[in-house]
Amino acid sequence: MIFKSSQRSGVKSLANNLTKVIDFDGVEQEVIISGSRNLALNDDVHEALQCMEFMSQLSSRVEKHMYHISVSPAEELDEEQWGRAWWAYEAEFGLSDHPFIEVTHIKKGRIHKHRVYERVDTETCKAIELSFTRIRNEKVSRILEHQFGHDLTVVKHNRTVINQLAEEGQHAIVAWMK
C-alpha cells in the first residue's frame, strides 16, 4: 500500500487533476466523488476546494492550506478496509475533524483514492503539523499491510519505520517487517 501526500495551494489545478477522465498516461479512468466531510458543497470538487480555500483564509499565514493524499493499494480493499485505512491515516496526522473531499479513480479495473483535507483548524486557526510526512506515510502503510494480511512493501524508510514502531510497542509489526 502506498500513501503519497503533498501540501497544496492552487484550487483550480488540483480540482482539474482530480477530475480528469484521461489520466496523465493517456489512459481513461472513471472518476467518482466518493465522500466528504464538513463541506457545504460536497458533490463538486471545484466548489468543495473553493470552500476550503475560503475556510483557510481564517489563517493568513498558511499558504498551502490543502493536504492532498492519494492511496494506491497493491491488493484490492473492501469498503471496511478503506474506512480503516482512512481512520488510521487521520489518526496519525490529526485530521479526524478536518473537512475533506474524496475522489475515487478506477483505471483498468484498479481502484485508487484521493482525499484533499483542509489543513487549517477552523477553531484554532492553526494548520496541522505535517513534518516527516514520507516516513509517517510509510508507517501507516506498513501497519495497514500487516492488519490486512497484505505483502510487505519494501521502501526507502522501512528501517526508520521499524524503529518508530518499536518505540511505540508495535512489536508484532516490527517482527513481521524484519
Coordinates of C-alpha atoms in Angstrom, one line a residue:
M1 CA 0.0 0.0 0.0
I2 CA 1.4 3.4 -1.0
F3 CA 0.3 6.7 0.6
K4 CA 1.6 9.8 -1.2
S5 CA 0.9 13.3 0.1
S6 CA 1.6 16.9 -0.6
Q7 CA 0.7 20.3 0.8
R8 CA -1.1 22.3 -1.9
S9 CA -2.5 25.6 -2.9
G10 CA -3.9 26.2 -6.3
V11 CA -7.5 25.1 -6.1
K12 CA -8.2 25.1 -9.8
S13 CA -5.2 23.0 -10.9
L14 CA -5.8 20.4 -8.1
A15 CA -9.5 20.1 -8.9
N16 CA -8.8 19.7 -12.6
N17 CA -6.2 17.0 -11.9
L18 CA -8.6 15.1 -9.6
T19 CA -11.5 15.2 -12.1
K20 CA -9.6 14.2 -15.3
V21 CA -11.1 11.3 -17.1
I22 CA -8.0 10.8 -19.2
D23 CA -5.0 10.2 -16.8
F24 CA -1.5 11.6 -17.3
D25 CA -0.5 8.4 -19.1
G26 CA -3.4 8.8 -21.6
V27 CA -5.5 6.0 -20.1
E28 CA -9.2 6.6 -19.5
Q29 CA -10.3 6.4 -15.9
E30 CA -13.7 6.6 -14.1
V31 CA -13.9 9.5 -11.6
I32 CA -16.3 9.2 -8.7
I33 CA -16.9 11.8 -5.9
S34 CA -16.9 9.2 -3.2
G35 CA -17.1 11.1 0.1
S36 CA -16.7 14.4 2.0
R37 CA -17.0 15.8 5.5
N38 CA -18.0 19.2 6.8
L39 CA -18.3 20.8 3.4
A40 CA -21.4 22.6 2.2
L41 CA -20.6 21.8 -1.4
N42 CA -19.7 18.2 -1.4
D43 CA -20.7 16.9 -4.9
D44 CA -18.4 19.2 -6.9
V45 CA -14.7 19.0 -6.5
H46 CA -14.0 22.6 -7.8
E47 CA -16.6 24.1 -5.4
A48 CA -15.5 22.0 -2.4
L49 CA -11.9 23.1 -2.8
Q50 CA -13.0 26.7 -3.2
C51 CA -14.9 26.3 0.0
M52 CA -11.7 25.0 1.7
E53 CA -9.8 28.0 0.3
F54 CA -12.4 30.3 1.9
M55 CA -12.0 28.4 5.3
S56 CA -8.3 28.7 5.1
Q57 CA -8.4 32.5 5.0
L58 CA -9.0 32.3 8.8
S59 CA -5.2 31.9 9.0
S60 CA -3.5 34.2 6.6
R61 CA -0.1 32.7 7.4
V62 CA -0.9 29.4 5.7
E63 CA 0.0 29.4 2.0
K64 CA -0.5 25.7 1.3
H65 CA -3.8 25.1 3.1
M66 CA -4.8 21.9 1.3
Y67 CA -3.3 18.5 2.1
H68 CA -3.7 16.0 -0.8
I69 CA -3.3 12.3 -0.1
S70 CA -3.5 9.5 -2.7
V71 CA -3.7 5.8 -1.8
S72 CA -2.8 3.0 -4.1
P73 CA -3.2 -0.4 -2.5
A74 CA -1.3 -3.3 -4.1
E75 CA -4.3 -5.5 -3.3
E76 CA -8.0 -4.7 -3.5
L77 CA -9.6 -3.3 -0.4
D78 CA -13.2 -3.7 0.6
E79 CA -15.2 -0.7 2.0
E80 CA -14.5 -1.6 5.6
Q81 CA -10.7 -1.7 4.9
W82 CA -10.9 1.6 3.1
G83 CA -12.6 3.1 6.1
R84 CA -9.9 1.6 8.4
A85 CA -7.1 2.9 6.2
W86 CA -8.5 6.5 6.2
W87 CA -9.1 6.3 10.0
A88 CA -5.5 5.2 10.6
Y89 CA -4.2 8.0 8.4
E90 CA -6.3 10.6 10.0
A91 CA -5.2 9.4 13.5
E92 CA -1.5 9.6 12.5
F93 CA -1.8 13.2 11.2
G94 CA -4.5 14.7 13.4
L95 CA -7.1 15.0 10.6
S96 CA -10.1 13.3 12.2
D97 CA -12.2 16.5 12.4
H98 CA -10.9 18.3 9.3
P99 CA -13.1 18.8 6.2
F100 CA -12.2 16.7 3.2
I101 CA -13.4 15.7 -0.2
E102 CA -12.7 12.2 -1.5
V103 CA -12.3 11.2 -5.2
T104 CA -12.1 7.6 -6.4
H105 CA -10.4 6.7 -9.6
I106 CA -10.9 3.4 -11.4
K107 CA -8.4 2.7 -14.1
K108 CA -8.0 -0.7 -15.8
G109 CA -10.1 -2.2 -13.0
R110 CA -7.9 -1.0 -10.2
I111 CA -9.1 1.5 -7.6
H112 CA -7.0 4.3 -6.0
K113 CA -8.4 7.1 -4.0
H114 CA -7.6 10.7 -3.3
R115 CA -8.6 12.9 -0.3
V116 CA -8.0 16.6 0.0
Y117 CA -8.2 17.9 3.5
E118 CA -8.3 21.5 4.7
R119 CA -5.2 21.8 6.9
V120 CA -6.4 24.9 8.9
D121 CA -8.4 24.1 12.0
T122 CA -11.3 26.5 11.9
E123 CA -11.5 26.6 15.8
T124 CA -7.8 27.3 16.5
C125 CA -7.0 29.0 13.1
K126 CA -3.8 26.9 13.0
A127 CA -2.6 24.4 10.4
I128 CA -1.9 20.8 11.4
E129 CA 1.8 19.9 11.7
L130 CA 3.0 17.9 8.7
S131 CA 6.6 17.1 9.4
F132 CA 8.2 13.8 8.3
T133 CA 5.3 13.0 6.1
R134 CA 7.1 10.4 4.0
I135 CA 8.1 8.4 7.0
R136 CA 4.7 8.7 8.6
N137 CA 3.0 7.7 5.3
E138 CA 5.1 4.6 5.2
K139 CA 4.5 3.8 8.8
V140 CA 0.7 3.9 8.3
S141 CA 1.1 1.8 5.1
R142 CA 3.1 -0.9 6.9
I143 CA 0.6 -1.0 9.8
L144 CA -2.3 -1.5 7.4
E145 CA -0.5 -4.0 5.3
H146 CA 0.1 -6.1 8.4
Q147 CA -3.5 -5.7 9.6
F148 CA -4.9 -6.6 6.2
G149 CA -2.6 -9.6 5.7
H150 CA -1.0 -8.0 2.6
D151 CA 2.6 -8.5 1.5
L152 CA 5.1 -6.1 2.9
T153 CA 6.0 -3.2 0.6
V154 CA 9.8 -2.7 0.9
V155 CA 10.6 1.0 0.6
K156 CA 13.3 3.5 1.5
H157 CA 12.3 4.3 5.1
N158 CA 11.5 0.8 6.4
R159 CA 14.4 0.9 8.9
T160 CA 13.2 4.2 10.3
V161 CA 9.6 2.9 10.4
I162 CA 10.8 -0.3 12.3
N163 CA 12.5 1.9 14.9
Q164 CA 9.4 4.1 15.4
L165 CA 7.1 1.1 15.6
A166 CA 9.4 -0.5 18.2
E167 CA 9.4 2.7 20.3
E168 CA 5.5 2.6 20.1
G169 CA 5.5 -1.0 21.3
Q170 CA 4.2 -2.4 18.0
H171 CA 6.4 -5.5 18.3
A172 CA 4.3 -7.8 16.1
I173 CA 4.5 -5.5 13.2
V174 CA 8.3 -5.0 13.8
A175 CA 8.8 -8.8 13.7
W176 CA 6.7 -9.1 10.6
M177 CA 8.7 -6.3 8.8
K178 CA 12.1 -7.9 9.8

